[in-house]
Amino acid sequence: MSEEIDLTGDGGVIKTIVRHAKADAVGPTTDNPVVDVKYEGVLAETGEVFDTTHEDNTIFSFEIGSGSVIKSWDIALRTMKVGEIAKLKCKPEYGYGAAGSPPEIPPNATLIFEVELVACRPRKSSNLGSSTEERARLEELKKQREMAAATKEEEKKKREEAKAAAAARIQAKLGSKKGPGKGKGKAK
């Protein structure tokens, strides 16, 4: 896994990149502040999952900086690129604080999220000058999603190749250990 990055300088939000985005991937900007993410949140103390988009394969969307999510997400998602998956460790003051979010999240809980940035886009109220600009925006979103899918496919292919290589090594070892045995063989 990658190194831990202290995004707040006080250990409040620690980011570890699980999967890097492609080199030409884009991140959120003032023109594209709305992000689409997939995530899973667990309580650091117990490891219990309190929220996830993985079970129903949904996308969660929000605008960075609008105050609609916990502080740690606003901080961390600004640093991510489309296709990137990061593990975020969030201290209570960057999460739900002393109040928590009962019943799922107790007071003063440290939270751990695994977040994938799926896409970035402009807010709906953005004034798009023409249908040409809208088409360009949709093409860019399509490109971002295709890049994320290609990255996932590459990772899957690498895992499959590694499994096949490991299986071949095991087969080769087993094959080299075989020799004339002492067991009951049928004579011809």
Short mmCIF file of N, CA and C in Angstrom, two decimals:
data_model
loop_
_atom_site.label_atom_id
_atom_site.label_comp_id
_atom_site.label_asym_id
_atom_site.label_seq_id
_atom_site.Cartn_x
_atom_site.Cartn_y
_atom_site.Cartn_z
N MET A 1 0.83 -1.18 0.00
CA MET A 1 0.00 0.00 0.00
C MET A 1 0.88 1.24 0.00
N SER A 2 0.34 2.37 -0.41
CA SER A 2 1.08 3.62 -0.48
C SER A 2 1.32 4.18 0.92
N GLU A 3 2.10 5.24 0.94
CA GLU A 3 2.38 5.89 2.21
C GLU A 3 1.17 6.67 2.70
N GLU A 4 1.17 6.94 3.99
CA GLU A 4 0.10 7.72 4.59
C GLU A 4 0.39 9.20 4.37
N ILE A 5 -0.65 9.95 4.00
CA ILE A 5 -0.52 11.39 3.77
C ILE A 5 -1.42 12.10 4.77
N ASP A 6 -0.81 12.97 5.59
CA ASP A 6 -1.57 13.74 6.58
C ASP A 6 -2.11 14.98 5.87
N LEU A 7 -3.40 14.97 5.55
CA LEU A 7 -3.99 16.06 4.76
C LEU A 7 -4.28 17.31 5.58
N THR A 8 -4.31 17.18 6.91
CA THR A 8 -4.67 18.33 7.75
C THR A 8 -3.50 18.84 8.58
N GLY A 9 -2.42 18.08 8.63
CA GLY A 9 -1.25 18.50 9.40
C GLY A 9 -1.35 18.19 10.88
N ASP A 10 -2.50 17.72 11.32
CA ASP A 10 -2.67 17.39 12.74
C ASP A 10 -3.09 15.93 12.94
N GLY A 11 -2.99 15.15 11.87
CA GLY A 11 -3.39 13.74 11.95
C GLY A 11 -4.89 13.53 11.90
N GLY A 12 -5.63 14.60 11.64
CA GLY A 12 -7.09 14.51 11.64
C GLY A 12 -7.66 13.76 10.46
N VAL A 13 -7.00 13.89 9.29
CA VAL A 13 -7.44 13.17 8.09
C VAL A 13 -6.18 12.57 7.45
N ILE A 14 -6.08 11.26 7.49
CA ILE A 14 -4.94 10.55 6.92
C ILE A 14 -5.42 9.82 5.68
N LYS A 15 -4.74 10.05 4.55
CA LYS A 15 -5.11 9.43 3.28
C LYS A 15 -4.03 8.43 2.88
N THR A 16 -4.46 7.24 2.48
CA THR A 16 -3.56 6.24 1.92
C THR A 16 -4.15 5.84 0.57
N ILE A 17 -3.37 5.98 -0.49
CA ILE A 17 -3.87 5.64 -1.82
C ILE A 17 -3.83 4.12 -1.98
N VAL A 18 -5.00 3.56 -2.28
CA VAL A 18 -5.14 2.12 -2.49
C VAL A 18 -4.90 1.80 -3.96
N ARG A 19 -5.46 2.64 -4.85
CA ARG A 19 -5.24 2.50 -6.29
C ARG A 19 -5.07 3.90 -6.88
N HIS A 20 -3.96 4.10 -7.56
CA HIS A 20 -3.69 5.39 -8.18
C HIS A 20 -4.57 5.56 -9.42
N ALA A 21 -4.90 6.81 -9.71
CA ALA A 21 -5.61 7.13 -10.94
C ALA A 21 -4.61 7.13 -12.09
N LYS A 22 -5.11 7.08 -13.30
CA LYS A 22 -4.22 7.19 -14.47
C LYS A 22 -3.59 8.58 -14.47
N ALA A 23 -2.45 8.70 -15.14
CA ALA A 23 -1.69 9.95 -15.13
C ALA A 23 -2.49 11.14 -15.66
N ASP A 24 -3.35 10.92 -16.65
CA ASP A 24 -4.11 12.03 -17.23
C ASP A 24 -5.50 12.21 -16.62
N ALA A 25 -5.75 11.56 -15.50
CA ALA A 25 -7.07 11.67 -14.85
C ALA A 25 -7.25 13.08 -14.28
N VAL A 26 -8.50 13.50 -14.21
CA VAL A 26 -8.83 14.82 -13.67
C VAL A 26 -9.36 14.69 -12.25
N GLY A 27 -9.31 15.80 -11.54
CA GLY A 27 -9.85 15.86 -10.19
C GLY A 27 -10.87 16.98 -10.12
N PRO A 28 -11.50 17.14 -8.97
CA PRO A 28 -12.48 18.20 -8.80
C PRO A 28 -11.83 19.58 -8.96
N THR A 29 -12.59 20.50 -9.53
CA THR A 29 -12.13 21.88 -9.71
C THR A 29 -13.30 22.81 -9.38
N THR A 30 -13.06 24.10 -9.46
CA THR A 30 -14.16 25.05 -9.24
C THR A 30 -15.20 24.93 -10.36
N ASP A 31 -14.77 24.51 -11.57
CA ASP A 31 -15.71 24.30 -12.67
C ASP A 31 -16.43 22.96 -12.57
N ASN A 32 -15.80 21.99 -11.92
CA ASN A 32 -16.37 20.64 -11.76
C ASN A 32 -16.35 20.24 -10.29
N PRO A 33 -17.15 20.92 -9.45
CA PRO A 33 -17.09 20.66 -8.02
C PRO A 33 -17.96 19.50 -7.54
N VAL A 34 -18.83 18.99 -8.40
CA VAL A 34 -19.71 17.90 -8.00
C VAL A 34 -18.99 16.58 -8.28
N VAL A 35 -18.90 15.75 -7.25
CA VAL A 35 -18.19 14.48 -7.38
C VAL A 35 -19.15 13.32 -7.20
N ASP A 36 -18.86 12.24 -7.91
CA ASP A 36 -19.59 10.98 -7.78
C ASP A 36 -18.62 10.00 -7.15
N VAL A 37 -19.04 9.37 -6.05
CA VAL A 37 -18.15 8.45 -5.35
C VAL A 37 -18.86 7.14 -5.00
N LYS A 38 -18.03 6.12 -4.82
CA LYS A 38 -18.46 4.86 -4.21
C LYS A 38 -17.63 4.75 -2.94
N TYR A 39 -18.22 4.22 -1.89
CA TYR A 39 -17.47 4.18 -0.62
C TYR A 39 -17.99 3.10 0.31
N GLU A 40 -17.17 2.86 1.34
CA GLU A 40 -17.59 2.03 2.46
C GLU A 40 -17.00 2.67 3.71
N GLY A 41 -17.81 2.88 4.72
CA GLY A 41 -17.36 3.47 5.98
C GLY A 41 -17.43 2.46 7.11
N VAL A 42 -16.35 2.40 7.90
CA VAL A 42 -16.32 1.50 9.05
C VAL A 42 -15.89 2.27 10.29
N LEU A 43 -16.31 1.78 11.44
CA LEU A 43 -15.87 2.35 12.71
C LEU A 43 -14.48 1.80 13.00
N ALA A 44 -13.52 2.70 13.24
CA ALA A 44 -12.13 2.27 13.48
C ALA A 44 -12.04 1.36 14.69
N GLU A 45 -12.82 1.65 15.71
CA GLU A 45 -12.73 0.91 16.96
C GLU A 45 -13.19 -0.55 16.83
N THR A 46 -14.25 -0.78 16.04
CA THR A 46 -14.83 -2.12 15.97
C THR A 46 -14.69 -2.78 14.60
N GLY A 47 -14.42 -1.98 13.57
CA GLY A 47 -14.37 -2.52 12.22
C GLY A 47 -15.75 -2.73 11.62
N GLU A 48 -16.78 -2.30 12.32
CA GLU A 48 -18.16 -2.49 11.86
C GLU A 48 -18.48 -1.50 10.74
N VAL A 49 -19.05 -2.03 9.63
CA VAL A 49 -19.47 -1.20 8.51
C VAL A 49 -20.73 -0.45 8.93
N PHE A 50 -20.70 0.89 8.80
CA PHE A 50 -21.89 1.67 9.14
C PHE A 50 -22.59 2.24 7.92
N ASP A 51 -21.91 2.28 6.77
CA ASP A 51 -22.53 2.79 5.55
C ASP A 51 -21.71 2.33 4.35
N THR A 52 -22.39 2.00 3.25
CA THR A 52 -21.68 1.56 2.05
C THR A 52 -22.56 1.76 0.82
N THR A 53 -21.91 1.99 -0.31
CA THR A 53 -22.62 2.02 -1.59
C THR A 53 -22.40 0.71 -2.34
N HIS A 54 -21.56 -0.15 -1.78
CA HIS A 54 -21.20 -1.39 -2.47
C HIS A 54 -22.33 -2.41 -2.50
N GLU A 55 -23.15 -2.46 -1.45
CA GLU A 55 -24.22 -3.46 -1.37
C GLU A 55 -25.23 -3.30 -2.50
N ASP A 56 -25.59 -2.05 -2.80
CA ASP A 56 -26.58 -1.84 -3.86
C ASP A 56 -25.96 -1.20 -5.10
N ASN A 57 -24.62 -1.13 -5.14
CA ASN A 57 -23.88 -0.61 -6.28
C ASN A 57 -24.37 0.78 -6.71
N THR A 58 -24.54 1.66 -5.73
CA THR A 58 -25.01 3.01 -6.03
C THR A 58 -23.83 3.98 -6.07
N ILE A 59 -24.12 5.17 -6.53
CA ILE A 59 -23.16 6.27 -6.58
C ILE A 59 -23.69 7.35 -5.64
N PHE A 60 -22.80 7.93 -4.83
CA PHE A 60 -23.17 9.04 -3.96
C PHE A 60 -22.56 10.29 -4.57
N SER A 61 -23.38 11.33 -4.75
CA SER A 61 -22.91 12.58 -5.35
C SER A 61 -23.06 13.72 -4.36
N PHE A 62 -22.06 14.61 -4.37
CA PHE A 62 -22.16 15.83 -3.56
C PHE A 62 -21.23 16.89 -4.13
N GLU A 63 -21.47 18.12 -3.73
CA GLU A 63 -20.64 19.23 -4.17
C GLU A 63 -19.59 19.53 -3.11
N ILE A 64 -18.34 19.50 -3.51
CA ILE A 64 -17.24 19.79 -2.59
C ILE A 64 -17.36 21.23 -2.10
N GLY A 65 -17.18 21.40 -0.80
CA GLY A 65 -17.19 22.74 -0.21
C GLY A 65 -18.56 23.28 0.13
N SER A 66 -19.61 22.50 -0.12
CA SER A 66 -20.96 23.01 0.14
C SER A 66 -21.43 22.71 1.57
N GLY A 67 -20.65 21.93 2.32
CA GLY A 67 -21.03 21.60 3.69
C GLY A 67 -22.03 20.46 3.78
N SER A 68 -22.23 19.75 2.68
CA SER A 68 -23.22 18.67 2.68
C SER A 68 -22.66 17.33 3.18
N VAL A 69 -21.34 17.27 3.39
CA VAL A 69 -20.71 16.05 3.90
C VAL A 69 -19.78 16.42 5.06
N ILE A 70 -19.25 15.39 5.72
CA ILE A 70 -18.33 15.67 6.83
C ILE A 70 -17.06 16.34 6.30
N LYS A 71 -16.42 17.09 7.18
CA LYS A 71 -15.24 17.88 6.83
C LYS A 71 -14.14 17.06 6.16
N SER A 72 -13.90 15.85 6.66
CA SER A 72 -12.83 15.03 6.11
C SER A 72 -13.04 14.72 4.63
N TRP A 73 -14.28 14.54 4.22
CA TRP A 73 -14.56 14.26 2.81
C TRP A 73 -14.27 15.48 1.95
N ASP A 74 -14.68 16.66 2.41
CA ASP A 74 -14.39 17.89 1.65
C ASP A 74 -12.89 18.05 1.47
N ILE A 75 -12.14 17.75 2.52
CA ILE A 75 -10.68 17.89 2.48
C ILE A 75 -10.07 16.84 1.55
N ALA A 76 -10.43 15.59 1.74
CA ALA A 76 -9.79 14.49 1.01
C ALA A 76 -10.16 14.43 -0.46
N LEU A 77 -11.42 14.62 -0.79
CA LEU A 77 -11.84 14.49 -2.19
C LEU A 77 -11.20 15.56 -3.08
N ARG A 78 -10.84 16.70 -2.51
CA ARG A 78 -10.15 17.75 -3.29
C ARG A 78 -8.80 17.24 -3.80
N THR A 79 -8.23 16.26 -3.12
CA THR A 79 -6.89 15.77 -3.46
C THR A 79 -6.92 14.56 -4.39
N MET A 80 -8.11 14.08 -4.73
CA MET A 80 -8.22 12.83 -5.50
C MET A 80 -8.45 13.09 -6.98
N LYS A 81 -8.19 12.07 -7.78
CA LYS A 81 -8.40 12.10 -9.23
C LYS A 81 -9.37 10.97 -9.59
N VAL A 82 -10.07 11.13 -10.70
CA VAL A 82 -11.03 10.12 -11.14
C VAL A 82 -10.31 8.78 -11.35
N GLY A 83 -10.87 7.73 -10.77
CA GLY A 83 -10.29 6.39 -10.86
C GLY A 83 -9.49 6.03 -9.63
N GLU A 84 -9.16 7.02 -8.81
CA GLU A 84 -8.37 6.77 -7.60
C GLU A 84 -9.25 6.16 -6.51
N ILE A 85 -8.67 5.25 -5.76
CA ILE A 85 -9.32 4.71 -4.57
C ILE A 85 -8.39 5.02 -3.41
N ALA A 86 -8.95 5.60 -2.35
CA ALA A 86 -8.13 5.96 -1.18
C ALA A 86 -8.81 5.51 0.10
N LYS A 87 -7.97 5.19 1.07
CA LYS A 87 -8.44 4.88 2.42
C LYS A 87 -8.26 6.15 3.22
N LEU A 88 -9.32 6.59 3.90
CA LEU A 88 -9.29 7.80 4.70
C LEU A 88 -9.54 7.46 6.16
N LYS A 89 -8.63 7.86 7.02
CA LYS A 89 -8.83 7.70 8.47
C LYS A 89 -9.16 9.08 9.01
N CYS A 90 -10.34 9.22 9.60
CA CYS A 90 -10.86 10.52 10.00
C CYS A 90 -11.09 10.58 11.51
N LYS A 91 -10.40 11.49 12.16
CA LYS A 91 -10.59 11.71 13.60
C LYS A 91 -11.98 12.33 13.81
N PRO A 92 -12.53 12.21 15.02
CA PRO A 92 -13.89 12.69 15.28
C PRO A 92 -14.14 14.15 14.88
N GLU A 93 -13.14 15.04 15.12
CA GLU A 93 -13.36 16.46 14.81
C GLU A 93 -13.48 16.71 13.31
N TYR A 94 -13.12 15.75 12.46
CA TYR A 94 -13.30 15.86 11.02
C TYR A 94 -14.41 14.95 10.53
N GLY A 95 -15.11 14.31 11.48
CA GLY A 95 -16.22 13.41 11.16
C GLY A 95 -17.49 13.94 11.79
N TYR A 96 -18.03 13.17 12.73
CA TYR A 96 -19.30 13.54 13.36
C TYR A 96 -19.13 14.10 14.76
N GLY A 97 -17.87 14.26 15.21
CA GLY A 97 -17.58 14.93 16.47
C GLY A 97 -18.12 14.25 17.71
N ALA A 98 -18.31 15.07 18.74
CA ALA A 98 -18.76 14.58 20.03
C ALA A 98 -20.20 14.06 19.98
N ALA A 99 -20.98 14.56 19.04
CA ALA A 99 -22.38 14.14 18.95
C ALA A 99 -22.53 12.77 18.28
N GLY A 100 -21.61 12.43 17.38
CA GLY A 100 -21.77 11.20 16.62
C GLY A 100 -22.94 11.33 15.66
N SER A 101 -23.44 10.22 15.18
CA SER A 101 -24.62 10.19 14.33
C SER A 101 -25.39 8.92 14.67
N PRO A 102 -26.06 8.95 15.87
CA PRO A 102 -26.74 7.76 16.37
C PRO A 102 -27.80 7.26 15.38
N PRO A 103 -28.07 5.98 15.35
CA PRO A 103 -27.47 4.94 16.19
C PRO A 103 -26.20 4.33 15.58
N GLU A 104 -25.90 4.61 14.31
CA GLU A 104 -24.77 3.94 13.64
C GLU A 104 -23.40 4.40 14.13
N ILE A 105 -23.25 5.70 14.37
CA ILE A 105 -21.93 6.25 14.69
C ILE A 105 -21.96 6.83 16.10
N PRO A 106 -21.20 6.22 17.02
CA PRO A 106 -21.18 6.71 18.40
C PRO A 106 -20.43 8.04 18.53
N PRO A 107 -20.60 8.73 19.66
CA PRO A 107 -19.87 9.98 19.89
C PRO A 107 -18.35 9.75 19.82
N ASN A 108 -17.64 10.76 19.33
CA ASN A 108 -16.17 10.75 19.27
C ASN A 108 -15.58 9.54 18.55
N ALA A 109 -16.24 9.11 17.48
CA ALA A 109 -15.79 7.93 16.73
C ALA A 109 -14.78 8.32 15.66
N THR A 110 -13.70 7.54 15.58
CA THR A 110 -12.76 7.65 14.46
C THR A 110 -13.32 6.76 13.36
N LEU A 111 -13.35 7.30 12.15
CA LEU A 111 -13.96 6.60 11.03
C LEU A 111 -12.92 6.26 9.98
N ILE A 112 -13.13 5.16 9.28
CA ILE A 112 -12.26 4.77 8.17
C ILE A 112 -13.15 4.55 6.96
N PHE A 113 -12.80 5.25 5.88
CA PHE A 113 -13.55 5.12 4.63
C PHE A 113 -12.62 4.61 3.54
N GLU A 114 -13.16 3.78 2.66
CA GLU A 114 -12.48 3.49 1.41
C GLU A 114 -13.36 4.15 0.35
N VAL A 115 -12.78 5.13 -0.35
CA VAL A 115 -13.55 5.96 -1.27
C VAL A 115 -12.96 5.87 -2.68
N GLU A 116 -13.83 5.68 -3.66
CA GLU A 116 -13.41 5.71 -5.06
C GLU A 116 -14.05 6.93 -5.72
N LEU A 117 -13.22 7.79 -6.33
CA LEU A 117 -13.75 8.93 -7.07
C LEU A 117 -14.09 8.43 -8.48
N VAL A 118 -15.38 8.44 -8.79
CA VAL A 118 -15.88 7.90 -10.06
C VAL A 118 -15.92 8.97 -11.14
N ALA A 119 -16.34 10.20 -10.78
CA ALA A 119 -16.43 11.28 -11.77
C ALA A 119 -16.49 12.63 -11.07
N CYS A 120 -16.19 13.68 -11.85
CA CYS A 120 -16.35 15.08 -11.41
C CYS A 120 -17.17 15.78 -12.49
N ARG A 121 -18.00 16.71 -12.08
CA ARG A 121 -18.83 17.41 -13.06
C ARG A 121 -19.26 18.77 -12.53
N PRO A 122 -19.77 19.64 -13.41
CA PRO A 122 -20.23 20.95 -12.95
C PRO A 122 -21.54 20.82 -12.17
N ARG A 123 -21.83 21.81 -11.35
CA ARG A 123 -23.11 21.79 -10.64
C ARG A 123 -24.22 22.03 -11.64
N LYS A 124 -25.40 21.55 -11.33
CA LYS A 124 -26.52 21.64 -12.27
C LYS A 124 -26.90 23.07 -12.61
N SER A 125 -26.70 23.98 -11.68
CA SER A 125 -27.09 25.36 -11.93
C SER A 125 -26.08 26.12 -12.77
N SER A 126 -24.97 25.43 -13.18
CA SER A 126 -23.98 26.07 -14.02
C SER A 126 -24.63 26.52 -15.32
N ASN A 127 -24.27 27.68 -15.78
CA ASN A 127 -24.80 28.19 -17.04
C ASN A 127 -23.98 27.62 -18.19
N LEU A 128 -24.53 26.66 -18.85
CA LEU A 128 -23.86 26.11 -20.02
C LEU A 128 -24.39 26.86 -21.23
N GLY A 129 -23.48 27.44 -21.99
CA GLY A 129 -23.85 28.34 -23.08
C GLY A 129 -24.59 27.70 -24.23
N SER A 130 -24.33 26.43 -24.51
CA SER A 130 -24.95 25.85 -25.68
C SER A 130 -25.03 24.33 -25.55
N SER A 131 -25.73 23.75 -26.49
CA SER A 131 -25.82 22.29 -26.50
C SER A 131 -24.46 21.69 -26.84
N THR A 132 -23.62 22.43 -27.55
CA THR A 132 -22.27 21.96 -27.86
C THR A 132 -21.47 21.80 -26.57
N GLU A 133 -21.57 22.79 -25.68
CA GLU A 133 -20.89 22.70 -24.38
C GLU A 133 -21.44 21.56 -23.55
N GLU A 134 -22.74 21.35 -23.61
CA GLU A 134 -23.35 20.25 -22.86
C GLU A 134 -22.85 18.91 -23.39
N ARG A 135 -22.78 18.78 -24.72
CA ARG A 135 -22.26 17.55 -25.31
C ARG A 135 -20.81 17.33 -24.89
N ALA A 136 -20.02 18.40 -24.88
CA ALA A 136 -18.61 18.29 -24.47
C ALA A 136 -18.52 17.85 -23.02
N ARG A 137 -19.39 18.40 -22.18
CA ARG A 137 -19.41 18.02 -20.77
C ARG A 137 -19.75 16.54 -20.62
N LEU A 138 -20.77 16.09 -21.35
CA LEU A 138 -21.17 14.69 -21.28
C LEU A 138 -20.07 13.77 -21.82
N GLU A 139 -19.39 14.20 -22.87
CA GLU A 139 -18.27 13.42 -23.40
C GLU A 139 -17.15 13.31 -22.36
N GLU A 140 -16.88 14.41 -21.65
CA GLU A 140 -15.84 14.40 -20.62
C GLU A 140 -16.23 13.44 -19.49
N LEU A 141 -17.49 13.47 -19.08
CA LEU A 141 -17.95 12.53 -18.05
C LEU A 141 -17.82 11.09 -18.53
N LYS A 142 -18.19 10.86 -19.79
CA LYS A 142 -18.08 9.52 -20.36
C LYS A 142 -16.62 9.09 -20.34
N LYS A 143 -15.72 9.99 -20.74
CA LYS A 143 -14.29 9.69 -20.76
C LYS A 143 -13.79 9.35 -19.35
N GLN A 144 -14.23 10.13 -18.37
CA GLN A 144 -13.82 9.88 -16.98
C GLN A 144 -14.28 8.51 -16.52
N ARG A 145 -15.50 8.16 -16.83
CA ARG A 145 -16.03 6.86 -16.42
C ARG A 145 -15.31 5.72 -17.15
N GLU A 146 -15.02 5.93 -18.45
CA GLU A 146 -14.29 4.91 -19.20
C GLU A 146 -12.90 4.71 -18.64
N MET A 147 -12.24 5.82 -18.25
CA MET A 147 -10.90 5.72 -17.67
C MET A 147 -10.95 4.94 -16.37
N ALA A 148 -11.96 5.21 -15.55
CA ALA A 148 -12.10 4.49 -14.28
C ALA A 148 -12.34 3.01 -14.54
N ALA A 149 -13.18 2.70 -15.53
CA ALA A 149 -13.47 1.30 -15.87
C ALA A 149 -12.21 0.62 -16.43
N ALA A 150 -11.45 1.33 -17.25
CA ALA A 150 -10.22 0.76 -17.83
C ALA A 150 -9.20 0.47 -16.73
N THR A 151 -9.10 1.37 -15.77
CA THR A 151 -8.17 1.17 -14.65
C THR A 151 -8.58 -0.07 -13.87
N LYS A 152 -9.87 -0.22 -13.60
CA LYS A 152 -10.37 -1.39 -12.89
C LYS A 152 -10.07 -2.67 -13.67
N GLU A 153 -10.28 -2.61 -14.98
CA GLU A 153 -10.06 -3.78 -15.84
C GLU A 153 -8.57 -4.15 -15.84
N GLU A 154 -7.70 -3.14 -15.90
CA GLU A 154 -6.25 -3.39 -15.84
C GLU A 154 -5.87 -4.09 -14.54
N GLU A 155 -6.40 -3.58 -13.43
CA GLU A 155 -6.11 -4.17 -12.13
C GLU A 155 -6.58 -5.63 -12.09
N LYS A 156 -7.76 -5.88 -12.63
CA LYS A 156 -8.31 -7.24 -12.65
C LYS A 156 -7.42 -8.15 -13.48
N LYS A 157 -6.98 -7.66 -14.64
CA LYS A 157 -6.12 -8.45 -15.52
C LYS A 157 -4.80 -8.77 -14.83
N LYS A 158 -4.22 -7.79 -14.14
CA LYS A 158 -2.96 -7.99 -13.42
C LYS A 158 -3.13 -9.06 -12.33
N ARG A 159 -4.25 -9.00 -11.60
CA ARG A 159 -4.52 -9.99 -10.56
C ARG A 159 -4.64 -11.39 -11.17
N GLU A 160 -5.36 -11.49 -12.30
CA GLU A 160 -5.54 -12.79 -12.95
C GLU A 160 -4.21 -13.33 -13.46
N GLU A 161 -3.37 -12.44 -14.04
CA GLU A 161 -2.06 -12.87 -14.53
C GLU A 161 -1.19 -13.35 -13.36
N ALA A 162 -1.25 -12.63 -12.25
CA ALA A 162 -0.45 -13.03 -11.07
C ALA A 162 -0.92 -14.38 -10.54
N LYS A 163 -2.23 -14.61 -10.53
CA LYS A 163 -2.76 -15.90 -10.08
C LYS A 163 -2.30 -17.02 -11.01
N ALA A 164 -2.36 -16.77 -12.32
CA ALA A 164 -1.96 -17.79 -13.30
C ALA A 164 -0.47 -18.10 -13.15
N ALA A 165 0.34 -17.07 -12.96
CA ALA A 165 1.78 -17.28 -12.79
C ALA A 165 2.07 -18.08 -11.52
N ALA A 166 1.37 -17.76 -10.46
CA ALA A 166 1.55 -18.49 -9.20
C ALA A 166 1.14 -19.95 -9.36
N ALA A 167 0.04 -20.19 -10.04
CA ALA A 167 -0.43 -21.56 -10.27
C ALA A 167 0.59 -22.32 -11.12
N ALA A 168 1.17 -21.66 -12.12
CA ALA A 168 2.17 -22.31 -12.98
C ALA A 168 3.41 -22.66 -12.17
N ARG A 169 3.82 -21.74 -11.27
CA ARG A 169 4.98 -22.02 -10.43
C ARG A 169 4.71 -23.23 -9.53
N ILE A 170 3.55 -23.30 -8.96
CA ILE A 170 3.19 -24.41 -8.08
C ILE A 170 3.18 -25.71 -8.88
N GLN A 171 2.59 -25.68 -10.08
CA GLN A 171 2.54 -26.87 -10.93
C GLN A 171 3.95 -27.32 -11.28
N ALA A 172 4.84 -26.35 -11.59
CA ALA A 172 6.22 -26.68 -11.95
C ALA A 172 6.93 -27.32 -10.76
N LYS A 173 6.72 -26.79 -9.57
CA LYS A 173 7.33 -27.37 -8.37
C LYS A 173 6.82 -28.78 -8.13
N LEU A 174 5.51 -28.96 -8.26
CA LEU A 174 4.94 -30.29 -8.06
C LEU A 174 5.46 -31.27 -9.10
N GLY A 175 5.57 -30.80 -10.34
CA GLY A 175 6.05 -31.64 -11.42
C GLY A 175 7.50 -32.05 -11.22
N SER A 176 8.33 -31.16 -10.70
CA SER A 176 9.74 -31.47 -10.49
C SER A 176 9.95 -32.42 -9.32
N LYS A 177 9.01 -32.47 -8.41
CA LYS A 177 9.12 -33.37 -7.25
C LYS A 177 8.70 -34.79 -7.59
N LYS A 178 7.96 -34.94 -8.69
CA LYS A 178 7.49 -36.28 -9.07
C LYS A 178 8.66 -37.06 -9.64
N GLY A 179 8.72 -38.28 -9.31
CA GLY A 179 9.75 -39.17 -9.83
C GLY A 179 9.25 -40.58 -9.65
N PRO A 180 10.11 -41.53 -9.83
CA PRO A 180 9.64 -42.90 -9.64
C PRO A 180 9.24 -43.09 -8.18
N GLY A 181 8.05 -43.48 -7.96
CA GLY A 181 7.54 -43.64 -6.60
C GLY A 181 7.70 -45.05 -6.09
N LYS A 182 7.39 -45.20 -4.82
CA LYS A 182 7.48 -46.51 -4.19
C LYS A 182 6.11 -47.18 -4.13
N GLY A 183 5.09 -46.49 -4.65
CA GLY A 183 3.74 -47.02 -4.54
C GLY A 183 3.51 -48.20 -5.44
N LYS A 184 2.30 -48.73 -5.35
CA LYS A 184 1.92 -49.90 -6.14
C LYS A 184 1.59 -49.43 -7.55
N GLY A 185 2.43 -49.74 -8.46
CA GLY A 185 2.17 -49.40 -9.86
C GLY A 185 1.76 -50.64 -10.61
N LYS A 186 1.02 -50.49 -11.66
CA LYS A 186 0.62 -51.66 -12.45
C LYS A 186 1.69 -51.91 -13.49
N ALA A 187 2.19 -53.11 -13.50
CA ALA A 187 3.20 -53.48 -14.49
C ALA A 187 2.53 -53.77 -15.81
N LYS A 188 3.22 -53.43 -16.87
CA LYS A 188 2.64 -53.66 -18.21
C LYS A 188 3.14 -54.92 -18.80
#
